[in-house]
Amino acid sequence: MKTILAAVDGSAPSYRALEHAALLSKALGADLVVLLVRQFIVGRHDVLEVWTNEQVSEIRKHVGKVVSESGTPSHRVLEEHSRDVAYAIIEAALSNHVDLIVMGASGMGSIKAFILGSVSNSVLRQAACPVMIVH
């Protein structure tokens, strides 16, 4: 296993998944790629970002803290802008030749998940590599 992708959305489950991914990356000597998907919603007259720049900055700080505490030698943080978070995760995994996707069982999109199905469920069904769901 050469590359592990951890999808982080600022929720507690995503940070637990990041902790597992960082420890696994260290143990296996694999590269760690952390993905932040900046979701946007297209309205009739505007495009609205789900996260503010301040929220992204806080998430990045927390990612750095978790990775450094785990002792993982290095990591990359990618930011993608997408309307569809699951699609962005799957595409990032493909383009970065990821061997494992690690993500939380639930995240910030709980209302959408109830109506449309969760992001983790979509990634699990469509990914071309193994997916680890952390509870």
CSV table of C-alpha atoms in Angstrom, one decimal:
chain,number,residue,atom,x,y,z
A,1,MET,CA,0.0,0.0,0.0
A,2,LYS,CA,1.6,3.2,-1.2
A,3,THR,CA,-1.1,6.0,-0.8
A,4,ILE,CA,-3.9,6.5,1.7
A,5,LEU,CA,-6.5,9.2,1.2
A,6,ALA,CA,-8.4,10.6,4.3
A,7,ALA,CA,-11.5,12.7,3.5
A,8,VAL,CA,-12.1,15.3,6.2
A,9,ASP,CA,-15.1,17.6,6.6
A,10,GLY,CA,-14.5,19.1,10.0
A,11,SER,CA,-16.8,16.7,11.8
A,12,ALA,CA,-15.7,14.5,14.7
A,13,PRO,CA,-16.1,11.3,12.7
A,14,SER,CA,-13.9,12.6,9.9
A,15,TYR,CA,-11.2,13.6,12.5
A,16,ARG,CA,-11.4,10.0,14.0
A,17,ALA,CA,-11.0,8.6,10.4
A,18,LEU,CA,-8.0,11.0,9.9
A,19,GLU,CA,-6.4,9.7,13.1
A,20,HIS,CA,-6.7,6.1,11.8
A,21,ALA,CA,-5.4,7.0,8.4
A,22,ALA,CA,-2.4,8.8,9.8
A,23,LEU,CA,-1.5,5.9,12.1
A,24,LEU,CA,-2.0,3.4,9.3
A,25,SER,CA,0.1,5.6,7.0
A,26,LYS,CA,2.9,5.7,9.5
A,27,ALA,CA,2.8,1.9,10.1
A,28,LEU,CA,2.8,1.1,6.4
A,29,GLY,CA,5.2,3.8,5.3
A,30,ALA,CA,2.5,5.0,2.9
A,31,ASP,CA,1.9,8.6,1.7
A,32,LEU,CA,-1.0,10.3,3.3
A,33,VAL,CA,-3.3,12.5,1.3
A,34,VAL,CA,-5.9,14.6,3.2
A,35,LEU,CA,-8.8,15.8,1.1
A,36,LEU,CA,-11.0,18.7,1.9
A,37,VAL,CA,-14.0,19.0,-0.4
A,38,ARG,CA,-15.2,22.6,-0.5
A,39,GLN,CA,-18.8,21.9,-1.5
A,40,PHE,CA,-20.8,24.6,-3.2
A,41,ILE,CA,-24.5,25.0,-3.9
A,42,VAL,CA,-25.7,26.6,-7.1
A,43,GLY,CA,-28.7,28.8,-6.5
A,44,ARG,CA,-30.8,30.7,-9.0
A,45,HIS,CA,-28.6,33.8,-8.8
A,46,ASP,CA,-25.6,32.9,-6.6
A,47,VAL,CA,-23.1,30.2,-5.9
A,48,LEU,CA,-22.8,29.6,-2.2
A,49,GLU,CA,-19.8,28.0,-0.5
A,50,VAL,CA,-20.7,25.6,2.3
A,51,TRP,CA,-17.5,26.5,4.2
A,52,THR,CA,-16.0,29.9,5.0
A,53,ASN,CA,-12.3,30.5,4.5
A,54,GLU,CA,-12.1,30.7,8.3
A,55,GLN,CA,-13.6,27.2,8.7
A,56,VAL,CA,-11.2,25.8,6.1
A,57,SER,CA,-8.3,27.4,8.0
A,58,GLU,CA,-9.5,25.8,11.3
A,59,ILE,CA,-9.8,22.4,9.6
A,60,ARG,CA,-6.3,22.7,8.1
A,61,LYS,CA,-4.9,23.5,11.6
A,62,HIS,CA,-6.6,20.5,13.1
A,63,VAL,CA,-5.4,18.3,10.3
A,64,GLY,CA,-1.8,19.4,10.9
A,65,LYS,CA,-2.2,18.8,14.6
A,66,VAL,CA,-3.6,15.2,14.2
A,67,VAL,CA,-0.9,14.3,11.6
A,68,SER,CA,2.0,15.6,13.7
A,69,GLU,CA,0.7,13.9,16.9
A,70,SER,CA,0.5,10.6,15.0
A,71,GLY,CA,4.1,10.8,14.0
A,72,THR,CA,3.3,10.5,10.3
A,73,PRO,CA,6.4,11.7,8.5
A,74,SER,CA,4.6,13.7,5.7
A,75,HIS,CA,1.2,14.4,4.2
A,76,ARG,CA,-0.4,16.5,1.5
A,77,VAL,CA,-3.6,18.5,1.9
A,78,LEU,CA,-5.7,18.8,-1.2
A,79,GLU,CA,-8.7,21.1,-1.6
A,80,GLU,CA,-11.3,20.4,-4.2
A,81,HIS,CA,-14.4,22.5,-5.1
A,82,SER,CA,-17.4,20.4,-6.0
A,83,ARG,CA,-21.2,20.2,-5.8
A,84,ASP,CA,-20.9,16.5,-5.2
A,85,VAL,CA,-18.7,15.5,-2.3
A,86,ALA,CA,-18.7,11.7,-3.0
A,87,TYR,CA,-17.7,12.3,-6.7
A,88,ALA,CA,-14.9,14.6,-5.6
A,89,ILE,CA,-13.5,12.0,-3.2
A,90,ILE,CA,-13.7,9.2,-5.8
A,91,GLU,CA,-12.0,11.4,-8.5
A,92,ALA,CA,-9.3,12.5,-6.1
A,93,ALA,CA,-8.6,8.8,-5.2
A,94,LEU,CA,-8.3,8.0,-8.9
A,95,SER,CA,-6.1,10.9,-9.9
A,96,ASN,CA,-3.8,10.4,-6.9
A,97,HIS,CA,-3.5,6.6,-7.4
A,98,VAL,CA,-4.9,5.9,-3.9
A,99,ASP,CA,-4.8,2.4,-2.5
A,100,LEU,CA,-7.2,3.1,0.4
A,101,ILE,CA,-9.8,5.7,1.2
A,102,VAL,CA,-10.4,6.3,4.9
A,103,MET,CA,-13.5,8.4,6.0
A,104,GLY,CA,-16.0,8.8,8.8
A,105,ALA,CA,-19.3,7.0,8.9
A,106,SER,CA,-21.2,10.2,9.0
A,107,GLY,CA,-20.3,13.8,8.6
A,108,MET,CA,-21.6,17.3,8.2
A,109,GLY,CA,-24.3,16.5,5.7
A,110,SER,CA,-26.8,14.7,7.9
A,111,ILE,CA,-30.0,16.2,6.5
A,112,LYS,CA,-28.9,15.5,2.9
A,113,ALA,CA,-27.7,12.0,3.9
A,114,PHE,CA,-31.2,11.2,5.2
A,115,ILE,CA,-32.8,12.3,2.0
A,116,LEU,CA,-30.2,11.2,-0.7
A,117,GLY,CA,-28.0,8.7,1.0
A,118,SER,CA,-24.7,9.4,2.8
A,119,VAL,CA,-21.5,10.4,1.2
A,120,SER,CA,-19.7,7.5,2.8
A,121,ASN,CA,-22.3,5.1,1.3
A,122,SER,CA,-21.8,6.6,-2.1
A,123,VAL,CA,-18.0,6.4,-2.0
A,124,LEU,CA,-18.2,2.8,-0.7
A,125,ARG,CA,-20.4,1.7,-3.6
A,126,GLN,CA,-18.5,3.6,-6.4
A,127,ALA,CA,-14.8,3.7,-5.4
A,128,ALA,CA,-12.3,1.7,-7.4
A,129,CYS,CA,-10.2,1.0,-4.3
A,130,PRO,CA,-10.9,-0.3,-0.8
A,131,VAL,CA,-12.7,2.0,1.5
A,132,MET,CA,-12.4,2.0,5.3
A,133,ILE,CA,-15.3,3.6,7.2
A,134,VAL,CA,-14.5,4.7,10.8
A,135,HIS,CA,-17.2,4.9,13.4
